[in-house]
XYZ file of C-alpha atoms in Angstrom:
583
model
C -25.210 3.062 0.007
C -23.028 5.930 -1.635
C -23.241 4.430 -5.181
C -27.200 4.155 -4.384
C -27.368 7.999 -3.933
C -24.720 8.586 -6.553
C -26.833 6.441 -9.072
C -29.837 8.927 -8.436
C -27.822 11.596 -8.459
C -27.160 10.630 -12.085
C -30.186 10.114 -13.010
C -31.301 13.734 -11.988
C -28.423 16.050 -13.123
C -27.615 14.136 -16.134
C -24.127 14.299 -14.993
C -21.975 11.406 -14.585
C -19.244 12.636 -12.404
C -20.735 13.147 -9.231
C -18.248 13.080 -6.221
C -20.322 11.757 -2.884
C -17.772 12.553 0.294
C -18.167 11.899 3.887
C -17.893 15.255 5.920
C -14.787 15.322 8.339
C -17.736 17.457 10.754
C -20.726 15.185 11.496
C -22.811 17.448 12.081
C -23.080 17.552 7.877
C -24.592 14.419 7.755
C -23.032 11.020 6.759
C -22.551 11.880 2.725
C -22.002 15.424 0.638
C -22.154 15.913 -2.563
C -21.216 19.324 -4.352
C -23.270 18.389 -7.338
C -24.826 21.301 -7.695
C -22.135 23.648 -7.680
C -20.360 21.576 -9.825
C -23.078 21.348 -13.211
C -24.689 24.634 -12.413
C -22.775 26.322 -14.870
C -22.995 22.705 -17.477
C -26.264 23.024 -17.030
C -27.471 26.672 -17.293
C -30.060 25.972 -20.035
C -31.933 23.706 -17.905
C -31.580 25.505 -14.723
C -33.296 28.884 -17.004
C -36.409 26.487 -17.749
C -36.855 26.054 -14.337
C -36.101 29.806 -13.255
C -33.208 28.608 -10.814
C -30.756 31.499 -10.694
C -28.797 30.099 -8.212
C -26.497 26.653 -7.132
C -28.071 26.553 -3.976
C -31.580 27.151 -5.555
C -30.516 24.186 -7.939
C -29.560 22.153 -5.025
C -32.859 22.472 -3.073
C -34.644 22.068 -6.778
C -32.113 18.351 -6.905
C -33.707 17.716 -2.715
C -37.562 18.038 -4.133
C -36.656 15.322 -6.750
C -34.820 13.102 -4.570
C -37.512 12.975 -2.174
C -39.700 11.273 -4.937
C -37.196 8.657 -5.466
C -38.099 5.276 -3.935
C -34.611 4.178 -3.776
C -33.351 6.542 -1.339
C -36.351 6.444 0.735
C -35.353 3.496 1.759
C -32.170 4.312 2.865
C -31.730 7.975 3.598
C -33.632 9.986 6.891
C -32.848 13.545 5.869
C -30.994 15.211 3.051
C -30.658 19.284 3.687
C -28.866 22.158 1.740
C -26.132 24.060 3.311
C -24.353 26.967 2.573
C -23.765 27.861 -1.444
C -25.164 24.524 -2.620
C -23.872 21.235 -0.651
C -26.676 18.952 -0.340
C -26.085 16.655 2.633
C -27.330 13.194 3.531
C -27.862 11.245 6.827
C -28.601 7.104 6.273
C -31.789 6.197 8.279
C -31.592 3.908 11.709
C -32.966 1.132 9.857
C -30.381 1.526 7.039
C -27.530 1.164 10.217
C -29.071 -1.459 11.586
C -29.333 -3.458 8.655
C -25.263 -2.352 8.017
C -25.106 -3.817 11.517
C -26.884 -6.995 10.728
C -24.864 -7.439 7.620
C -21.385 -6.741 9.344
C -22.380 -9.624 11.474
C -23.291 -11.657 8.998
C -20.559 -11.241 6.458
C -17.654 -10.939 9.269
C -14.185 -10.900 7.467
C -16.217 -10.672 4.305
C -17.839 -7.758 5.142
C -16.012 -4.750 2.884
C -15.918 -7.192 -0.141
C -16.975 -5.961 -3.347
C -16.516 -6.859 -7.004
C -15.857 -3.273 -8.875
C -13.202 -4.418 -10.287
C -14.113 -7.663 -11.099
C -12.407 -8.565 -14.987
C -9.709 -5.918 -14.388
C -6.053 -7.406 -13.679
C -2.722 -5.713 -12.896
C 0.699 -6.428 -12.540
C 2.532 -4.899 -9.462
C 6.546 -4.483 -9.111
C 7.279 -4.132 -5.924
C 10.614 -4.372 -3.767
C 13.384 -4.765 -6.080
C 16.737 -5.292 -4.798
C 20.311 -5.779 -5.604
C 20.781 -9.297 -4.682
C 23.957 -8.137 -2.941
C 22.824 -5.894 -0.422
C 20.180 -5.985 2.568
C 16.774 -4.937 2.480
C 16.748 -1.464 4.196
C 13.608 0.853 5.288
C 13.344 1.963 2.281
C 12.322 -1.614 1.280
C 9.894 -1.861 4.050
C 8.189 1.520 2.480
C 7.805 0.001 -0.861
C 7.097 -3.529 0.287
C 3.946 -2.734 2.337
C 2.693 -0.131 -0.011
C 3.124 -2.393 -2.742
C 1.472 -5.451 -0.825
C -1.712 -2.561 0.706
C -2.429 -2.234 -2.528
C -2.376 -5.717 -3.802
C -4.646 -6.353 -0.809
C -7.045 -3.184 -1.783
C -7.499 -3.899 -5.462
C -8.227 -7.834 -4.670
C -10.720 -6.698 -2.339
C -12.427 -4.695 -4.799
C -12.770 -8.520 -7.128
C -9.599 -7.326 -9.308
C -7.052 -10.105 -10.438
C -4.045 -8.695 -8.866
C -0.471 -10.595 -9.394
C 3.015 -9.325 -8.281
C 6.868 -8.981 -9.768
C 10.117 -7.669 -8.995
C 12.968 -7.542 -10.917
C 16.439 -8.856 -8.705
C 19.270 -6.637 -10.184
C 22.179 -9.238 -9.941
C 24.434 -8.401 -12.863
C 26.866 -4.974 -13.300
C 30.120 -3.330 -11.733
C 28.032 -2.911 -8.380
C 27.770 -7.190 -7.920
C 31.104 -7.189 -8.805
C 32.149 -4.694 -6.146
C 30.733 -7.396 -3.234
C 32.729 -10.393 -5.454
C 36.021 -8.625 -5.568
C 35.640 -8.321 -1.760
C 34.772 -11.987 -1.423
C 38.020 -13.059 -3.662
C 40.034 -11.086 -1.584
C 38.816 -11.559 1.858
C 36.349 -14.158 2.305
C 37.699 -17.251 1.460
C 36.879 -20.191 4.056
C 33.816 -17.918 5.293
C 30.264 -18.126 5.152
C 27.380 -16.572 6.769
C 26.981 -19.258 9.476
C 30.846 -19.602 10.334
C 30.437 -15.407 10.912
C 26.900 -15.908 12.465
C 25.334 -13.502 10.405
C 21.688 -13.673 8.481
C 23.238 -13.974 4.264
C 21.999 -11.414 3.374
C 23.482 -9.498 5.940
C 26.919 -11.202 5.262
C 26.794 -10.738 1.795
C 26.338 -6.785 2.346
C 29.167 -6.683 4.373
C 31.323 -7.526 1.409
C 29.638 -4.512 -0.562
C 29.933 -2.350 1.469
C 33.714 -3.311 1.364
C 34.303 -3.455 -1.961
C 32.660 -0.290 -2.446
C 34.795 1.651 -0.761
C 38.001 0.518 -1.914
C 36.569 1.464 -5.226
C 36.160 4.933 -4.740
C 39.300 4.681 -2.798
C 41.719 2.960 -5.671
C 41.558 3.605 -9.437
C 43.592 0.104 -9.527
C 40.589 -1.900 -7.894
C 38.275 -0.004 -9.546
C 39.860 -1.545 -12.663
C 40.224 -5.247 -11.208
C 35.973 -4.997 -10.732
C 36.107 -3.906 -14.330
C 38.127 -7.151 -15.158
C 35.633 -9.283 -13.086
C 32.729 -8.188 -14.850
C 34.045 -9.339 -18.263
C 34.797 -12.027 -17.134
C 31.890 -12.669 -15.978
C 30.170 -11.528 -19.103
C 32.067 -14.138 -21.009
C 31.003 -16.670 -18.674
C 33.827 -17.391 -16.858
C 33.114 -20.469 -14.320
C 35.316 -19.379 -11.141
C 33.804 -15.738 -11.567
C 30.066 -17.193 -12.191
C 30.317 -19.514 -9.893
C 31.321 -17.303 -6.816
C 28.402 -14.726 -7.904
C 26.023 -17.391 -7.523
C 27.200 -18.272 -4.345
C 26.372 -14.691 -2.888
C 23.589 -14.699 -4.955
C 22.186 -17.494 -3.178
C 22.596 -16.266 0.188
C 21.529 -12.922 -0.569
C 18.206 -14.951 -1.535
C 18.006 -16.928 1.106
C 18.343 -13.840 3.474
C 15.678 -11.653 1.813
C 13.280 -15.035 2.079
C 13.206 -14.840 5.540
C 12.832 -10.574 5.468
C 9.622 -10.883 3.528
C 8.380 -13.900 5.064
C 8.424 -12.029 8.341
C 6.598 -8.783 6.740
C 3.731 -11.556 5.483
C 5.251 -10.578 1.610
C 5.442 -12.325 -1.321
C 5.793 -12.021 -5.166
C 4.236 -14.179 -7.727
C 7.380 -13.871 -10.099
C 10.827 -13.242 -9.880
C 12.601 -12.093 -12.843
C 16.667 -11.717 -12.818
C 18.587 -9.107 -14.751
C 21.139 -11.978 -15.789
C 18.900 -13.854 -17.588
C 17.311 -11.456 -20.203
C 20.018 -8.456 -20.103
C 21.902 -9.331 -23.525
C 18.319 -9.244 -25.260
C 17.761 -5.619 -24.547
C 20.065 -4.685 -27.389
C 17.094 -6.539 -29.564
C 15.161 -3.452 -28.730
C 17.252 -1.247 -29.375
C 18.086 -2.467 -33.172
C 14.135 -2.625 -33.839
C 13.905 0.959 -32.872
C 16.700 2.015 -34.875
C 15.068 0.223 -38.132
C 12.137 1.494 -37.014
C 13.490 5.640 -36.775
C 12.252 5.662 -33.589
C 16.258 5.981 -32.008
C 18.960 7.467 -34.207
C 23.195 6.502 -33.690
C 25.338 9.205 -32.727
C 28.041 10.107 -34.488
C 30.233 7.764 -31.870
C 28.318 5.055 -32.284
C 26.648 5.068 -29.076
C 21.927 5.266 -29.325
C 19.689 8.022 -28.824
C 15.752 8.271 -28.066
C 13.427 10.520 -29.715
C 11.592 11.557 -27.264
C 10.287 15.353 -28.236
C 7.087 14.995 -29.615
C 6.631 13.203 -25.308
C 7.922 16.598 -24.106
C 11.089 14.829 -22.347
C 14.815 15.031 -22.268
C 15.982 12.186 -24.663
C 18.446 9.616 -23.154
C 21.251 7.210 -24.389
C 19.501 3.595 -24.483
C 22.777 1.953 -25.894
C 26.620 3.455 -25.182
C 29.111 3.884 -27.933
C 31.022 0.895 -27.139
C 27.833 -1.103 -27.541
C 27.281 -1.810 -23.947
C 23.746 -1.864 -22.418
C 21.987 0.604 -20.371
C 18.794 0.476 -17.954
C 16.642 1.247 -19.782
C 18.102 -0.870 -22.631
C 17.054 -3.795 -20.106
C 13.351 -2.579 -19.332
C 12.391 -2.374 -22.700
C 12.836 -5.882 -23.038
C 11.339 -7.141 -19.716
C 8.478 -4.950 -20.068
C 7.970 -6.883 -23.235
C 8.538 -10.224 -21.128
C 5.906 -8.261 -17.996
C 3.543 -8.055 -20.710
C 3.759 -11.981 -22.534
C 3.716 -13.627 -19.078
C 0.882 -11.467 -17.343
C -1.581 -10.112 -20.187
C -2.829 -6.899 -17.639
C -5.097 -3.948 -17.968
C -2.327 -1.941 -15.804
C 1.403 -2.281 -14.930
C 2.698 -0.585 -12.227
C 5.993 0.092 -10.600
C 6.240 0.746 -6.908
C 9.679 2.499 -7.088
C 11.003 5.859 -5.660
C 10.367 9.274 -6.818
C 13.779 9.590 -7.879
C 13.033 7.406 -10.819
C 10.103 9.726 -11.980
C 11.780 10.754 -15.188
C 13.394 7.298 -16.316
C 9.916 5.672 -15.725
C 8.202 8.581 -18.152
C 11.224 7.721 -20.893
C 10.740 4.166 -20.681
C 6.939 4.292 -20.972
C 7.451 6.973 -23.827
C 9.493 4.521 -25.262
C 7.156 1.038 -24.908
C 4.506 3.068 -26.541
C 6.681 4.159 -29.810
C 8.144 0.558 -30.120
C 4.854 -0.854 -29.572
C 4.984 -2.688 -26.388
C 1.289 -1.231 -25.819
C 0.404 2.458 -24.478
C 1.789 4.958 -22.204
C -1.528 4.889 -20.435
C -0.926 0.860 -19.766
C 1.750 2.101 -17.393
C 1.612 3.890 -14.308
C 4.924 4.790 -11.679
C 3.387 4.505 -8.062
C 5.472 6.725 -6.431
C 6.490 7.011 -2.599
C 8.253 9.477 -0.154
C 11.854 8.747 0.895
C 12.168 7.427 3.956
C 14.116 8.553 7.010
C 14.070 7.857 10.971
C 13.809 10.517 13.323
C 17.110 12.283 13.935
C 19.144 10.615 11.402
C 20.100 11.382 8.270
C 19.515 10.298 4.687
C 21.188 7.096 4.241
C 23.477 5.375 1.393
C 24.161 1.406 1.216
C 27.387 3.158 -0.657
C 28.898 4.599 2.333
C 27.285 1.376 4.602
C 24.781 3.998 7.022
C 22.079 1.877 5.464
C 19.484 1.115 8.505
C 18.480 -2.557 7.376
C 15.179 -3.934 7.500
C 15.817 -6.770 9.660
C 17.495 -4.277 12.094
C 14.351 -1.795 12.068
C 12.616 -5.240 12.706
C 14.501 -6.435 15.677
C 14.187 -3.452 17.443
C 10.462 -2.960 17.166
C 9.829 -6.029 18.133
C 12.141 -6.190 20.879
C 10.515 -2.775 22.205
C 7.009 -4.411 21.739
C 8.172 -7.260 24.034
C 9.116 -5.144 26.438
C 5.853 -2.772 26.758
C 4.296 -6.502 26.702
C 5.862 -7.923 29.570
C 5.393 -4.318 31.691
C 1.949 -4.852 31.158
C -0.682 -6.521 33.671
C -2.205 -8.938 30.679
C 1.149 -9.460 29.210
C 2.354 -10.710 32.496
C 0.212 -14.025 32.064
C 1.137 -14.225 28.925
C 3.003 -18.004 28.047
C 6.656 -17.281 26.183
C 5.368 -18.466 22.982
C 2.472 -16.336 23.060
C 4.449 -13.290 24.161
C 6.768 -13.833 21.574
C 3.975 -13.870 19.188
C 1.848 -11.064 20.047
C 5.305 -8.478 20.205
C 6.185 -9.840 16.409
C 2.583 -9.246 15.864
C 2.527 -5.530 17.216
C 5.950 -4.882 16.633
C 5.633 -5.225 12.767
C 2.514 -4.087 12.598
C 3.927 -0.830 14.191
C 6.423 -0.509 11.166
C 3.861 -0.961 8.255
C 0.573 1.092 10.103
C 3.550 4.015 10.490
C 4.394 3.938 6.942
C 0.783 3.431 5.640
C -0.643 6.165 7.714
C 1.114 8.612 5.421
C 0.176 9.492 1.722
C 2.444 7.883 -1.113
C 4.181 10.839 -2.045
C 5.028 12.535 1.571
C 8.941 11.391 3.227
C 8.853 9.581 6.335
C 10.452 10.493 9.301
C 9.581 7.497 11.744
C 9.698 7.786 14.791
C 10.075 4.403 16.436
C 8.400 5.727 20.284
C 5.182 7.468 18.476
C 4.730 4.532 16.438
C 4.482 1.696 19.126
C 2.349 4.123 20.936
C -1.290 3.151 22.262
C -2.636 6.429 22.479
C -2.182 7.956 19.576
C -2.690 7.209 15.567
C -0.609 3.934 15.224
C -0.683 0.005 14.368
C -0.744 -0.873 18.298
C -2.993 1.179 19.089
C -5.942 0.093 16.246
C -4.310 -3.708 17.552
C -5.235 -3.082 21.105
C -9.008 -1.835 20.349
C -9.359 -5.249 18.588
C -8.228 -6.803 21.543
C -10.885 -4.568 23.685
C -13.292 -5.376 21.996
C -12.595 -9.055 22.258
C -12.218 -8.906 25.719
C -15.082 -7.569 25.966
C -16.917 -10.101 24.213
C -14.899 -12.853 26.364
C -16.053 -11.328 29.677
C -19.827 -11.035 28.429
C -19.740 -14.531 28.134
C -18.616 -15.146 31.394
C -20.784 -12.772 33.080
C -24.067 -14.668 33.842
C -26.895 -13.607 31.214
C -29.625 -11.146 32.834
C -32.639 -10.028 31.137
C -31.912 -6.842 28.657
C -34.135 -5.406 26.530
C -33.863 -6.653 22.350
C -32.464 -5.243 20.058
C -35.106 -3.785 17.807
C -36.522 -0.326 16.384
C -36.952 1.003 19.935
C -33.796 0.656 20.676
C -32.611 2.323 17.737
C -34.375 5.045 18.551
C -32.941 5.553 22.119
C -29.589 5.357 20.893
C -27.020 8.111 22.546
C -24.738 10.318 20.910
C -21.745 8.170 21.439
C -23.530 4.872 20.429
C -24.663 6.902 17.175
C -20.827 7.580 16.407
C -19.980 4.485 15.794
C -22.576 2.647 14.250
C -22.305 6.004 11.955
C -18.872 5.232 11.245
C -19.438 1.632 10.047
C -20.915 1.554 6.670
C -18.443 3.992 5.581
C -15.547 1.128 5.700
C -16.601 -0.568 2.535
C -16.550 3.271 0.424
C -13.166 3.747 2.352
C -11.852 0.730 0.666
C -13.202 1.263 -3.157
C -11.662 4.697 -2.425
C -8.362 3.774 -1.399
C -8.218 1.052 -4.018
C -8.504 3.200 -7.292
C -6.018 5.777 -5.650
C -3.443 3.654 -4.483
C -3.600 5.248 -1.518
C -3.734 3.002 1.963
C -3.172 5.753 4.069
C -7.173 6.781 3.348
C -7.905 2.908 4.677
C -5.559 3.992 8.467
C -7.435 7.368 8.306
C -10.907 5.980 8.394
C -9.558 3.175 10.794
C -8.213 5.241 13.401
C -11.315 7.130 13.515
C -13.490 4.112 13.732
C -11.006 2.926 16.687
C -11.432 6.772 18.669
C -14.885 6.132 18.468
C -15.162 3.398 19.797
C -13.027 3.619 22.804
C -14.736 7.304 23.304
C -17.788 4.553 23.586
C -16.317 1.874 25.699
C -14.843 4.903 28.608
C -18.217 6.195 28.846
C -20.655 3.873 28.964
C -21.408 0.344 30.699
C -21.170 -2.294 27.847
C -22.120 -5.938 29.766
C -24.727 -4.934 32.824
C -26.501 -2.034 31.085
C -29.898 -2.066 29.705
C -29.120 -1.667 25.962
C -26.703 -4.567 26.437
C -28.025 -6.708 23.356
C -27.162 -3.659 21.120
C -23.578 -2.785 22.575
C -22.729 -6.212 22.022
C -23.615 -5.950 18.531
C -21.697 -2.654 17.979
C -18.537 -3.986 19.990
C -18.504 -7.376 17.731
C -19.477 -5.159 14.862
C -16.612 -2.457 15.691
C -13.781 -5.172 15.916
C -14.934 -7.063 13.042
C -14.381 -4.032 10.830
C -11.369 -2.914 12.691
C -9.658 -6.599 11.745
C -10.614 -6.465 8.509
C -8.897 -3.696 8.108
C -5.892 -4.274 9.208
C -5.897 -7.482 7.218
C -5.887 -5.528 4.137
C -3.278 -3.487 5.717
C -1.074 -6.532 6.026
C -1.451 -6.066 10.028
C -2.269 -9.213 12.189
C -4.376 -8.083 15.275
C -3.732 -10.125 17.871
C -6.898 -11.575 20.174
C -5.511 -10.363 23.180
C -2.739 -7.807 24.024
């Protein structure tokens, strides 16, 4: 319905970039459009023919010809002018009862479009050392990264996803060192700990001594030549952690509902990245220092150049990316690449892009950093895997979960509740508590969770959208049950006799699928758990003040309540957020 009045919109002004908004007040109709304020001034030698000396004048001119156009006839009741030149739209009854229908019809299809049908990306997301836990940080990127899989799929795109496991360099070494010293005979089972957990330990261990001890710092040094020169006691010890570190971060994104179509490992491709650098050099694009060690070029960019090989001929970072974005690009032929990494990596990103374009791994523009907050839990500080503060992901997990249990088995439904089932529906709400709370906030704001407010069921969180599905399906469940008693159809009369409340929601509805083509081409889920929690304050502003199941507009309620959850579950499903039937 939007791209219907955006179309005609087109067709009138001429222009092509017409923004179409829905008003936060809803008393401005169900779309805006600032079209006319916007071209007035493009447009001044047609708005003369026509003696329009104003944007406002131009905008009630734009009404006149919209009310000639067939297309929105069909669709739109009223359209009105207000203030210096917004022209506002309301969709007809028949238009929301036909979104109704469809809803309905389409269930977990409904929101489905094909936009982006023929485009394809690549998406990086959660890339660890493979000898540390996943921390909250992880959970940030991994949800973000996986919301907007789920968004750009919706919208038809091909949509596949990569991360890069950093398991080579002085900091793997600093978690074997530990192990040669102090782990021999032990493994993650004999110290009952989840291996990725165990393996961390040793990090965290090793770490410290080397900021602690020049001489151990040296003895790391030692390991990682060896290592380099493929020495099979050193090799086959970092495989060993290796191993469990992937084993433990298996069972981390399993439980987040995560996954990654391809796995690439520093290890494997790290010595080619000096292949890069030579082309550059015989291409002019770097130029060798004086002390042997590689320079970009990065001025005519407008960034700070950067060493891309040291003087003793040793690789750097970005030494490595050049080369796998080279690999990125044979294996998964895309229209975009994009890295779901910190802010903090805003500048290397830039270089390395700067870079792929001069050496001809295809254009800056191919490349885009999608950039998120930091994250930090209420009360706490910022924390550092280095000094072993980290606040793992399986921890955050546990104790969500374990405080959704709880609420669960306080509560009068969750008191019939079998084990198995209780189990599952405080996983269920307890995860979908952790992602909802990071989602709910734009990509580029910090985090400061708060673990009470976001298991909350009154206010703008995961368990509380969770429990409206589960509402409305017990509200469903019980209609069944009730014995059936005339009620008037649902028809045009009834659409007509609809109250304010009533009017609210079915208002709300047919805004989900624009919701979701606008979050999509932003990257920006947070707009999806906006128009969500809306939907879901709605609705239960519905449900506490009217009779659903014995009133005369039964037929219709039912609809809207099946209709409501419907949307609500898709939703969440693009979210990554299981709603449970009954909480």
């Amino acid at each position: 319905m939007k791209e219907e009045i955006v179309k005609v919109l087109q067709k009138i002004t001429g222009e092509k970039n017409i923004q179409i908004e829905s008003p936060e007040n809803e008393g401005f109709g169900d779309y805006s459009s600032n079209v006319a304020l916007t071209t007035f001034e493009n447009l001044k030698f047609k708005i003369k023919n026509l003696k329009l000396k104003t944007p406002r004048e131009y905008a009630e001119w734009t009404v006149k010809q919209l009310e000639d156009d067939d297309r929105l006839n069909n669709i739109i009741e009223k359209m009105e002018v207000a203030g210096p030149g917004f022209i506002n739209f309301w969709l007809s009854k028949e238009t929301l009862a036909d979104n109704l229908s469809e809803i309905l019809s389409k269930k977990e299809d409904y929101g489905r479009s094909d936009p982006l049908k023929g485009k394809s990306y690549l998406i990086e997301h959660t890339s660890p050392n493979t000898i540390k836990t996943l921390h909250v940080g992880h959970i940030r990127n991994n949800t973000l990264g996986m919301g907007v899989h789920n968004l750009l799929e919706a919208l038809g795109a091909d949509v596949k996803l990569d991360a890069i496991n950093n398991d080579r360099g002085i900091h793997v070494m600093k978690a074997v060192w530990a192990y040669l010293k102090f782990g021999e005979g032990k493994t993650p089972k004999s110290e009952k700990l989840k291996q990725d957990l165990f393996v961390d330990k040793f990090y965290v261990m090793g770490a410290k001594m080397a900021d602690d001890d020049e001489k151990t710092k040296d003895e790391m040094q030692e390991l990682l030549r060896r290592w380099e020169a493929g020495d099979k006691e050193i090799r086959t010890v970092w495989k060993k952690l290796r191993d469990w570190t992937l084993t433990g971060f298996k069972e981390t994104y399993k439980r987040l509902g995560s996954r990654h179509d391809h796995k690439w490992f520093e290890s494997e491709f790290y010595e080619h990245g000096k292949e890069m650098v030579e082309q550059g050099l015989r291409k002019g694009i770097f130029k060798k220092l004086p002390d042997g060690a590689v320079l970009s070029n990065l001025s005519k960019y407008n960034l700070p150049d950067t060493i891309v090989l040291r003087a003793d001929g040793t690789s750097m970072y970005h030494t490595q990316d050049l080369y796998l974005t080279k690999l990125k690009r044979e294996k998964f032929p895309s229209d975009l690449y994009m890295w779901d990494i910190g802010p903090e990596q805003e500048l290397y990103l830039k270089q390395l892009f700067a870079m792929c374009e001069q050496l001809g791994i295809g254009k800056k523009e191919d490349y885009f950093h999608m950039a998120y907050g930091f994250v930090y839990l209420k009360g706490g500080g910022k924390m550092s895997s280095r000094a072993g503060n980290v606040v793992s992901a399986d921890t955050l997990l546990d104790e969500m979960v374990g405080k959704a249990r709880k609420i669960i088995e306080k509560s009068e439904t969750g008191r019939n509740f079998m084990d198995d089932e209780k189990e599952k529906v405080a996983e269920a709400v307890g995860v979908g508590a952790i992602k909802y709370g990071f989602l709910k906030v734009g990509r580029s704001t910090d985090i400061y969770f708060d673990i009470k407010e976001s298991l909350s069921l009154e206010g703008n969180s995961g368990p509380y959208l969770q429990y409206t599905v589960a509402r409305t399906n017990s509200v469903l469940a019980k209609s069944k049950r009730v014995k059936e008693q005339e009620s008037k159809s649902f028809n045009s009369a009834t659409m007509k006799q609809l109250n304010n409340e009533e009017l609210q929601v079915l208002r709300a509805l047919p805004r989900f699928a624009d919701v979701i083509v606008d979050a999509a081409k932003s990257y920006s889920p947070n707009l999806l758990c906006n128009y969500l929690f809306g939907l879901a304050q709605k609705y239960n502003n519905f449900y506490n003040t009217h009779r659903i199941i014995d009133s005369d507009n039964k037929e219709f309620r039912l609809r809207l309540t099946t209709a409501t959850g419907q949307v609500l579950k898709n939703g969440l499903k693009l979210l990554g957020i299981e709603a449970p039937e009954r909480m």
